[in-house]
Coordinates of C-alpha atoms in Angstrom, one line a residue:
M448 CA 29.0 50.9 19.9
T449 CA 29.9 53.2 22.7
A450 CA 31.2 52.6 26.2
D451 CA 31.1 54.3 29.5
R452 CA 32.2 53.3 33.0
A453 CA 29.1 51.1 33.4
G454 CA 29.9 49.0 30.3
P455 CA 29.5 48.8 26.5
V456 CA 26.4 50.2 24.8
V457 CA 25.0 48.8 21.6
D458 CA 22.0 50.0 19.5
T459 CA 19.4 47.4 18.6
P460 CA 16.4 47.9 16.3
Y461 CA 14.2 48.5 19.4
G462 CA 16.6 50.6 21.6
A463 CA 20.1 50.8 23.1
V464 CA 21.4 48.2 25.6
R465 CA 24.2 48.4 28.1
G466 CA 26.2 45.2 28.8
R467 CA 29.2 44.4 31.0
Y468 CA 32.8 43.6 30.5
E469 CA 33.6 40.3 32.1
R470 CA 37.1 38.7 31.8
G471 CA 37.8 40.7 28.7
V472 CA 34.5 39.9 26.9
A473 CA 31.5 42.1 26.4
V474 CA 28.3 40.4 27.7
F475 CA 24.7 41.5 27.1
R476 CA 21.9 39.5 28.8
G477 CA 18.2 39.6 28.7
I478 CA 17.6 41.5 25.5
P479 CA 14.0 41.1 24.3
Y480 CA 13.6 39.9 20.8
A481 CA 9.8 39.7 21.0
A482 CA 7.0 40.9 23.2
P483 CA 6.0 39.0 26.4
P484 CA 3.8 36.1 25.1
F485 CA 1.0 36.5 27.6
G486 CA -2.3 38.3 27.9
P487 CA -3.8 38.6 24.3
R488 CA -0.5 37.2 22.9
R489 CA -0.7 33.9 24.7
F490 CA -0.6 30.9 22.4
R491 CA -0.1 33.3 19.5
P492 CA 2.9 33.8 17.2
P493 CA 5.5 36.1 18.6
E494 CA 5.2 39.9 18.1
P495 CA 8.0 42.5 18.0
P496 CA 9.0 43.9 21.4
H497 CA 8.0 47.4 22.4
P498 CA 10.7 49.9 21.7
W499 CA 12.3 51.6 24.7
D500 CA 13.8 55.1 25.3
G501 CA 17.2 55.6 26.7
V502 CA 19.6 52.8 27.5
R503 CA 18.2 49.5 28.7
D504 CA 20.4 47.6 31.2
A505 CA 21.4 44.2 29.9
G506 CA 23.5 43.0 32.9
S507 CA 21.3 40.1 34.0
F508 CA 19.6 37.1 32.5
G509 CA 16.0 37.8 31.5
P510 CA 13.0 35.8 32.7
T511 CA 12.9 32.1 31.7
A512 CA 9.9 30.6 30.0
P513 CA 7.3 28.9 32.3
K514 CA 8.3 25.3 33.0
P515 CA 7.9 22.6 35.7
P516 CA 11.0 21.6 37.6
Y517 CA 12.9 18.4 36.9
S518 CA 11.9 15.5 39.1
E519 CA 14.2 14.9 42.0
A520 CA 15.9 12.0 40.2
F521 CA 16.9 14.2 37.2
A522 CA 17.6 17.3 39.2
H523 CA 20.5 15.4 40.8
Y524 CA 22.2 15.6 37.4
L525 CA 20.7 18.6 35.6
S526 CA 20.4 22.2 36.6
D527 CA 17.5 24.4 35.4
P528 CA 17.5 27.9 36.9
V529 CA 14.3 29.9 37.0
V530 CA 14.1 33.7 36.5
P531 CA 10.6 35.0 37.2
G532 CA 8.8 37.4 34.9
D533 CA 6.7 37.6 31.7
D534 CA 9.3 39.0 29.3
C535 CA 10.7 35.6 28.6
L536 CA 11.4 35.9 24.9
N537 CA 14.9 37.3 25.4
L538 CA 18.5 36.5 24.3
N539 CA 22.1 37.0 25.4
V540 CA 25.2 38.0 23.5
W541 CA 28.9 37.3 24.3
T542 CA 31.3 39.2 22.0
P543 CA 35.0 40.0 22.1
E544 CA 34.6 43.1 20.0
P545 CA 31.3 44.9 19.9
G546 CA 30.9 47.1 16.9
P547 CA 30.1 46.7 13.1
A548 CA 33.8 46.5 12.0
A549 CA 34.6 43.2 13.6
R550 CA 32.5 40.8 11.3
L551 CA 33.2 37.8 13.5
P552 CA 31.5 34.4 13.0
V553 CA 28.3 33.9 15.0
L554 CA 27.0 30.8 16.9
V555 CA 23.3 30.9 18.0
W556 CA 22.6 28.3 20.7
L557 CA 19.2 26.6 21.3
H558 CA 19.0 24.8 24.6
G559 CA 17.6 21.3 25.1
G560 CA 15.1 20.0 27.6
A561 CA 12.5 17.9 25.7
L562 CA 10.8 21.2 24.7
T563 CA 9.5 21.4 28.3
R564 CA 12.5 22.5 30.3
G565 CA 15.8 24.4 30.0
S566 CA 16.8 28.0 29.4
S567 CA 19.7 30.1 28.2
A568 CA 20.6 30.8 31.9
V569 CA 22.0 27.3 32.5
P570 CA 25.6 28.0 33.6
V571 CA 26.9 25.3 31.3
Y572 CA 25.9 27.5 28.3
D573 CA 28.1 30.4 29.3
G574 CA 29.4 31.9 26.1
H575 CA 32.7 33.4 27.4
A576 CA 35.0 30.8 25.9
F577 CA 33.5 31.2 22.4
A578 CA 33.8 35.0 22.5
R579 CA 37.4 34.6 23.9
D580 CA 38.2 32.5 20.8
G581 CA 36.7 34.9 18.3
V582 CA 33.1 33.8 17.9
V583 CA 30.0 35.8 18.9
L584 CA 27.8 33.6 21.0
V585 CA 24.0 34.2 21.1
S586 CA 21.7 32.1 23.4
L587 CA 18.0 32.5 23.7
N588 CA 14.8 31.5 25.5
Y589 CA 11.7 30.3 23.8
R590 CA 8.2 29.1 24.9
L591 CA 8.1 25.6 26.3
G592 CA 5.6 22.8 27.0
V593 CA 1.9 23.5 26.3
E594 CA 2.6 27.2 25.9
G595 CA 5.1 26.6 23.1
Y596 CA 4.0 23.2 21.6
G597 CA 0.4 22.5 22.6
L598 CA -1.8 21.8 19.6
F599 CA -5.2 23.6 19.6
P600 CA -8.0 24.1 17.2
D601 CA -8.1 27.9 17.9
A602 CA -4.4 28.8 17.8
P603 CA -1.4 28.3 15.3
A604 CA 0.8 25.3 15.9
N605 CA 4.5 25.5 17.0
P606 CA 4.6 28.9 18.7
G607 CA 7.9 27.9 20.4
L608 CA 9.5 27.2 17.0
R609 CA 8.1 30.5 15.8
D610 CA 9.8 32.2 18.7
Q611 CA 13.1 30.6 17.6
L612 CA 12.6 31.9 14.1
A613 CA 11.9 35.4 15.4
A614 CA 15.1 35.3 17.4
L615 CA 17.0 34.1 14.4
R616 CA 15.7 37.0 12.4
W617 CA 16.6 39.4 15.2
V618 CA 20.2 38.0 15.1
H619 CA 20.4 38.3 11.4
A620 CA 19.3 41.9 11.5
S621 CA 21.1 43.0 14.6
V622 CA 24.3 41.0 15.3
A623 CA 26.6 43.2 13.2
A624 CA 26.3 45.9 15.8
F625 CA 27.6 43.4 18.4
G626 CA 30.6 42.5 16.1
G627 CA 29.0 39.5 14.3
D628 CA 28.8 38.7 10.6
P629 CA 25.2 38.0 9.6
D630 CA 26.5 36.0 6.6
R631 CA 28.3 33.6 8.9
I632 CA 25.6 32.4 11.4
T633 CA 25.9 28.9 12.8
L634 CA 22.7 27.6 14.4
A635 CA 23.6 25.0 17.1
G636 CA 21.7 23.1 19.7
Q637 CA 21.5 19.8 21.7
S638 CA 18.6 17.4 22.1
A639 CA 15.3 19.3 21.7
G640 CA 17.5 22.3 20.5
A641 CA 18.9 20.1 17.7
I642 CA 15.5 18.9 16.7
S643 CA 14.4 22.5 16.5
I644 CA 17.3 23.3 14.3
G645 CA 16.4 20.5 11.9
A646 CA 12.9 22.1 11.6
L647 CA 14.3 25.7 11.3
I648 CA 16.9 25.0 8.5
A649 CA 14.2 23.1 6.6
A650 CA 11.6 26.0 7.1
P651 CA 11.0 28.1 3.9
Q652 CA 10.9 31.2 6.1
A653 CA 14.5 30.6 7.4
Q654 CA 16.2 30.0 4.1
G655 CA 19.2 32.3 3.8
L656 CA 19.4 33.1 7.5
V657 CA 21.8 30.2 8.4
R658 CA 25.2 29.3 6.9
R659 CA 26.0 26.3 9.2
A660 CA 24.2 24.1 11.7
V661 CA 25.2 21.8 14.6
L662 CA 22.8 19.1 15.6
Q663 CA 24.0 17.4 18.9
S664 CA 22.0 14.4 19.9
G665 CA 18.8 15.4 18.1
P666 CA 17.6 14.6 14.6
P667 CA 15.3 16.6 12.3
E668 CA 11.8 15.2 13.0
A669 CA 8.1 16.0 13.3
A670 CA 6.0 14.6 16.1
E671 CA 2.7 12.8 15.3
R672 CA -0.1 15.4 15.7
D673 CA -2.3 12.9 17.5
K674 CA 0.5 12.3 20.0
V675 CA 0.6 16.0 20.9
R676 CA -3.2 16.2 20.9
R677 CA -3.3 13.4 23.4
M678 CA -1.0 15.3 25.7
V679 CA -3.3 18.4 25.5
R680 CA -6.4 16.2 26.1
R681 CA -4.8 14.6 29.1
M682 CA -4.2 18.0 30.6
A683 CA -7.7 19.2 29.7
T684 CA -9.3 16.2 31.3
R685 CA -7.3 16.8 34.6
L686 CA -8.2 20.5 34.5
K687 CA -11.9 19.8 33.5
I688 CA -11.8 22.3 30.7
P689 CA -12.1 22.2 26.9
A690 CA -8.9 21.4 24.9
T691 CA -8.7 24.9 23.4
A692 CA -6.2 27.7 23.7
E693 CA -8.8 30.0 25.0
A694 CA -9.6 27.7 27.9
F695 CA -6.0 26.9 28.7
A696 CA -5.2 30.7 28.7
A697 CA -7.6 31.2 31.5
V698 CA -5.9 28.6 33.8
D699 CA -3.6 29.7 36.6
R700 CA 0.0 29.4 35.3
D701 CA 1.3 27.4 38.2
L702 CA -1.6 25.0 38.1
L703 CA -1.0 24.6 34.3
L704 CA 2.6 23.7 35.0
R705 CA 1.7 21.1 37.7
T706 CA -0.9 19.6 35.4
Q707 CA 1.6 19.4 32.5
A708 CA 4.2 17.7 34.7
E709 CA 1.7 15.1 35.9
A710 CA 0.3 14.5 32.4
G711 CA 3.8 13.9 31.0
R712 CA 5.2 11.9 33.9
L713 CA 5.6 8.7 31.9
S714 CA 6.6 10.3 28.6
S715 CA 10.2 9.6 27.8
P716 CA 12.5 8.7 24.8
V717 CA 12.3 5.1 26.0
L718 CA 8.6 4.7 26.7
G719 CA 7.3 7.1 24.1
G720 CA 3.7 8.1 24.7
P721 CA 2.0 11.5 24.5
A722 CA 4.4 14.3 24.5
F723 CA 4.9 17.8 23.1
G724 CA 6.8 18.1 19.8
I725 CA 7.2 20.1 16.6
V726 CA 4.4 19.2 14.2
V727 CA 3.8 19.6 10.5
D728 CA 1.6 22.7 10.2
G729 CA 1.5 23.5 6.5
D730 CA 3.4 26.8 7.2
I731 CA 6.7 27.0 9.1
V732 CA 6.8 23.2 9.0
P733 CA 5.3 22.3 5.6
R734 CA 6.5 18.7 5.6
D735 CA 8.6 16.4 7.8
P736 CA 12.0 18.2 8.3
L737 CA 14.0 15.0 7.7
E738 CA 12.3 14.4 4.4
A739 CA 12.7 18.1 3.4
L740 CA 16.4 17.9 4.1
T741 CA 17.1 14.5 2.6
E742 CA 14.7 14.5 -0.4
G743 CA 14.2 18.2 -1.1
D744 CA 16.3 21.2 -1.7
A745 CA 16.0 22.8 1.8
A746 CA 19.3 24.2 3.2
R747 CA 21.4 22.6 0.5
D748 CA 24.1 25.3 1.1
V749 CA 24.2 24.7 4.8
D750 CA 27.2 22.9 6.3
L751 CA 26.3 20.3 9.0
L752 CA 28.0 19.1 12.1
L753 CA 26.1 16.1 13.5
G754 CA 26.7 13.7 16.3
W755 CA 25.6 11.8 19.4
T756 CA 27.1 10.4 22.6
R757 CA 28.0 6.7 22.8
D758 CA 25.6 6.0 25.7
E759 CA 22.8 8.5 25.2
Y760 CA 20.2 6.2 26.8
R761 CA 22.0 6.2 30.2
L762 CA 20.7 9.6 31.1
W763 CA 17.2 8.4 30.4
L764 CA 17.5 5.1 32.3
V765 CA 20.0 5.7 35.2
P766 CA 18.2 8.4 37.2
G767 CA 15.8 6.8 39.7
G768 CA 17.1 3.3 39.1
L769 CA 15.3 2.7 35.8
M770 CA 18.2 0.6 34.4
D771 CA 17.5 -2.0 37.1
H772 CA 13.8 -1.8 36.6
V773 CA 14.1 -2.5 32.9
D774 CA 16.4 -5.4 33.6
R775 CA 13.8 -6.9 36.0
L776 CA 11.0 -6.5 33.4
G777 CA 13.1 -8.4 30.9
P778 CA 11.1 -9.6 27.9
V779 CA 8.3 -7.1 28.6
A780 CA 10.8 -4.2 28.4
L781 CA 12.3 -5.6 25.2
A782 CA 8.9 -6.1 23.6
G783 CA 8.1 -2.5 24.5
A784 CA 11.3 -1.3 22.9
M785 CA 10.5 -3.2 19.7
A786 CA 7.1 -1.5 19.6
R787 CA 8.8 1.9 20.3
C788 CA 11.3 1.3 17.5
H789 CA 8.9 -0.4 15.0
C790 CA 11.2 -3.3 14.6
G791 CA 10.9 -7.1 14.6
H792 CA 12.6 -9.8 16.7
E793 CA 15.6 -10.0 14.5
V794 CA 16.9 -6.6 15.5
P795 CA 17.3 -7.2 19.3
R796 CA 18.4 -10.7 18.5
G797 CA 21.2 -9.3 16.4
Y798 CA 22.2 -6.8 19.0
R799 CA 22.5 -9.6 21.6
A800 CA 24.7 -11.6 19.2
L801 CA 26.9 -8.6 18.7
H802 CA 27.0 -7.7 22.4
P803 CA 26.7 -11.0 24.3
G804 CA 27.5 -9.5 27.7
A805 CA 24.9 -6.7 27.5
S806 CA 22.0 -6.5 29.9
T807 CA 18.4 -6.2 28.8
A808 CA 18.5 -2.5 29.8
E809 CA 21.6 -1.9 27.7
I810 CA 20.0 -3.6 24.7
V811 CA 16.8 -1.6 25.1
G812 CA 18.7 1.6 25.5
Q813 CA 20.8 1.0 22.5
L814 CA 17.8 0.1 20.3
V815 CA 16.0 3.3 21.3
T816 CA 19.2 5.4 20.8
D817 CA 19.8 4.0 17.3
H818 CA 16.1 4.4 16.3
L819 CA 15.8 7.9 17.6
L820 CA 19.3 9.3 16.8
R821 CA 21.9 7.3 14.9
R822 CA 19.7 6.1 12.1
P823 CA 18.1 9.5 11.2
L824 CA 21.4 11.3 11.5
H825 CA 23.1 8.7 9.3
R826 CA 20.3 9.2 6.8
L827 CA 20.8 13.0 6.9
A828 CA 24.6 12.7 6.4
D829 CA 24.2 10.1 3.6
A830 CA 22.0 12.6 1.7
R831 CA 24.5 15.4 2.1
P832 CA 28.1 14.0 1.5
G833 CA 30.9 16.5 1.5
S834 CA 29.2 19.1 3.6
S835 CA 28.4 17.0 6.7
Y836 CA 30.8 16.1 9.6
V837 CA 29.9 13.4 12.0
Y838 CA 31.2 12.7 15.6
E839 CA 30.6 10.4 18.5
F840 CA 31.3 11.6 22.0
A841 CA 32.7 8.6 23.9
W842 CA 34.2 9.9 27.2
P843 CA 32.5 8.3 30.2
S844 CA 31.3 10.3 33.2
S845 CA 33.1 9.5 36.4
L846 CA 29.7 9.2 38.1
P847 CA 28.4 5.6 38.5
G848 CA 26.4 4.2 35.6
L849 CA 26.2 7.2 33.4
G850 CA 28.9 6.3 30.8
A851 CA 29.0 8.7 27.9
C852 CA 25.4 9.8 28.4
H853 CA 23.1 12.3 26.8
A854 CA 24.1 15.9 27.4
L855 CA 27.5 15.0 28.8
E856 CA 29.4 16.7 26.0
L857 CA 28.0 20.1 26.7
G858 CA 30.6 21.2 29.2
F859 CA 33.3 20.2 26.7
V860 CA 31.7 22.1 23.8
F861 CA 31.3 25.3 25.9
D862 CA 34.6 24.9 27.8
T863 CA 32.6 25.1 31.1
G864 CA 33.6 21.8 32.6
D865 CA 34.8 23.6 35.7
V866 CA 31.4 25.0 36.7
P867 CA 29.4 23.0 39.4
E868 CA 26.5 22.5 37.0
S869 CA 28.8 20.6 34.6
R870 CA 30.2 18.4 37.3
K871 CA 26.7 17.3 38.3
L872 CA 26.7 15.2 35.2
A873 CA 30.5 14.7 34.5
G874 CA 31.8 14.2 38.0
E875 CA 35.4 15.2 38.6
G876 CA 38.4 14.8 36.4
G877 CA 37.1 15.6 32.9
P878 CA 40.2 15.7 30.7
R879 CA 41.4 19.2 29.7
E880 CA 42.7 17.9 26.4
L881 CA 39.3 16.7 25.3
C882 CA 37.7 20.0 26.2
D883 CA 40.3 21.8 24.1
V884 CA 39.7 19.4 21.2
M885 CA 35.9 19.7 21.2
H886 CA 35.6 23.4 21.9
G887 CA 38.2 24.1 19.3
A888 CA 36.4 22.0 16.7
W889 CA 33.1 23.9 17.3
V890 CA 35.0 27.2 17.0
R891 CA 36.6 26.1 13.7
F892 CA 33.3 24.9 12.3
A893 CA 31.6 28.2 13.1
A894 CA 34.5 30.1 11.5
T895 CA 35.2 28.0 8.5
G896 CA 32.7 25.2 8.1
D897 CA 35.3 22.5 8.8
P898 CA 35.7 21.1 12.4
G899 CA 39.1 19.5 11.5
W900 CA 38.3 16.0 10.3
Q901 CA 37.1 14.2 7.2
S902 CA 33.7 15.1 5.8
W903 CA 31.1 12.4 5.3
D904 CA 31.4 10.2 2.2
G905 CA 30.8 6.6 1.3
S906 CA 33.3 5.3 3.9
R907 CA 31.1 6.9 6.6
P908 CA 33.8 8.5 8.7
V909 CA 32.9 9.3 12.3
R910 CA 35.2 11.3 14.6
I911 CA 35.5 9.5 18.0
L912 CA 36.0 12.0 20.8
G913 CA 36.8 10.3 24.1
D914 CA 39.7 9.0 26.2
G915 CA 43.0 9.6 24.5
A916 CA 43.6 11.3 21.1
P917 CA 40.6 11.7 18.9
Y918 CA 40.5 9.4 15.9
T919 CA 38.4 8.7 12.8
A920 CA 36.5 5.4 12.6
H921 CA 34.9 4.4 9.3
G922 CA 31.4 3.0 9.6
P923 CA 31.4 2.5 13.4
R924 CA 28.4 0.4 14.5
D925 CA 27.3 -0.2 10.9
R926 CA 26.7 -3.8 11.9
E927 CA 23.9 -2.8 14.3
L928 CA 22.4 -0.3 11.8
A929 CA 22.4 -2.9 9.1
L930 CA 20.1 -5.1 11.2
W931 CA 17.4 -2.5 10.8
T932 CA 17.7 -2.6 7.0
A933 CA 17.5 -6.4 7.0
D934 CA 14.5 -6.3 9.3
A935 CA 12.7 -3.8 7.0
A936 CA 13.4 -6.0 4.0
Q937 CA 12.0 -9.1 5.8
E938 CA 8.9 -7.2 6.8
S939 CA 8.2 -6.1 3.2
V940 CA 7.9 -9.8 2.2
P941 CA 5.3 -11.4 4.5
V942 CA 5.8 -15.1 5.2
G943 CA 2.8 -17.2 4.2
G944 CA 0.9 -14.2 2.9
A945 CA 0.4 -12.7 6.4
P946 CA 2.1 -9.5 7.7
P947 CA 4.2 -9.9 10.9
A948 CA 2.0 -9.8 14.0
R949 CA 4.0 -7.2 15.8
G950 CA 1.6 -4.3 16.2
T951 CA -1.0 -5.7 18.6
E952 CA 1.3 -7.8 20.8
L953 CA 4.0 -5.2 21.1
A954 CA 1.6 -2.4 21.8
S955 CA 0.2 -4.5 24.6
A956 CA 3.7 -4.9 26.0
V957 CA 4.2 -1.2 26.0
R958 CA 1.0 -0.7 27.9
R959 CA 2.1 -3.3 30.5
L960 CA 5.5 -1.5 30.8
R961 CA 3.8 1.8 31.4
R962 CA 1.4 0.3 34.0
T963 CA 4.4 -1.1 35.8
M964 CA 6.2 2.2 35.6
R965 CA 3.3 4.1 37.4
A966 CA 4.2 2.3 40.6
R967 CA 7.8 3.5 40.4
P968 CA 8.8 6.7 42.3
H969 CA 9.5 9.5 39.8

């Protein structure tokens, strides 16, 4: 590493980059880790970037991947800046001590956004606090939506996940020059970023690249291939083209994004339906990632930090007044949730008994949250006792109705609660003490593998991070999760020799719910 009056200069495998010193931390933005994924490289696996001569300026965020904007209802709470340009496979580095002698722990951040939105340029993800506290923070962009997760007969699956793997390999090979230790890389992400991490640490090609992993509000999972194909076919029908990568590559990019947004308008964690996702492809994802991590030997030496927010579902249901809409639908919404969660009547009946004052929307939201997040993350922790640490974020936003919703913890993890983009979701008055606790735990985990509380064992300890001092609860909400086990056992023994008639009637309820939703402003 060298430095001049313009900032620190670091050599990478493809050329030198010049960063900036900001508040005592060296920052490098927009470094390409792969070539622009357009032209002949569109819908193809990432290729190495073109080397450059001289020193490349790394003072600004690089281009973001093509993506549609959030709807007005969600944009009120979530920020998603757009940086134009084709060179969107880029990353950023915050480091307190650029140079190979430092050997500091590294945290690589994968943003969320349902694999269709988001970027490393979101101000909430600023890495200054991690670098200030001795951790090299790397954040990156990857292909999104149909460009990154469309499933075509004439192109490899999961190009967005392949982008992430290429970035991880870049970090492993290059981070020492920025002061990082390639043997102490923690891969961290939230929502779709966490789902991606589950697939990456299970991937044969990534074994040995990661020492630790943080999965925030996203379990290891693989989407149904037909679900992704239906999304592509919806877009192809609207565009009046074949459902092939060649045909999609010929479509104007802005038109493709508008069509993607329209085709996915009713896809959500609550409603399900066609959506983009990581699929089993026989290569980078040879089997379902959760199965690989719980039943196989994948990532057995990787320490895990896993968790969720208490009221995940409120970010899915509050924007646009969907909570009230679900309450008005009543039994139809509840039947739709049962179909979404593949459960019988005993599960929501048990939830109502445990929470007699809860509204239909709250029961529906909790069912979906437990099905999508808590149950698979519990299963992952159960399979890896001693090396897993589990938390629940329980501090409620000061904004009406949001509670401790999905993504609310991010400003506390990054110690960026004072930026306007964090306050869009948290409101005013986020406790400084909670920020210190959470950010400090993530720093300790990246450095040592121990966030500062009891690791998972048969007592199922969960660290509750909310109002007041953090504490450990043993088996919180196990009563609700036990209902699913009882329901599955009941389903396995048909009464009167006939299987439960849930598939047809509940699928019909989901269709009615979606038809009703089409009339709702988005």
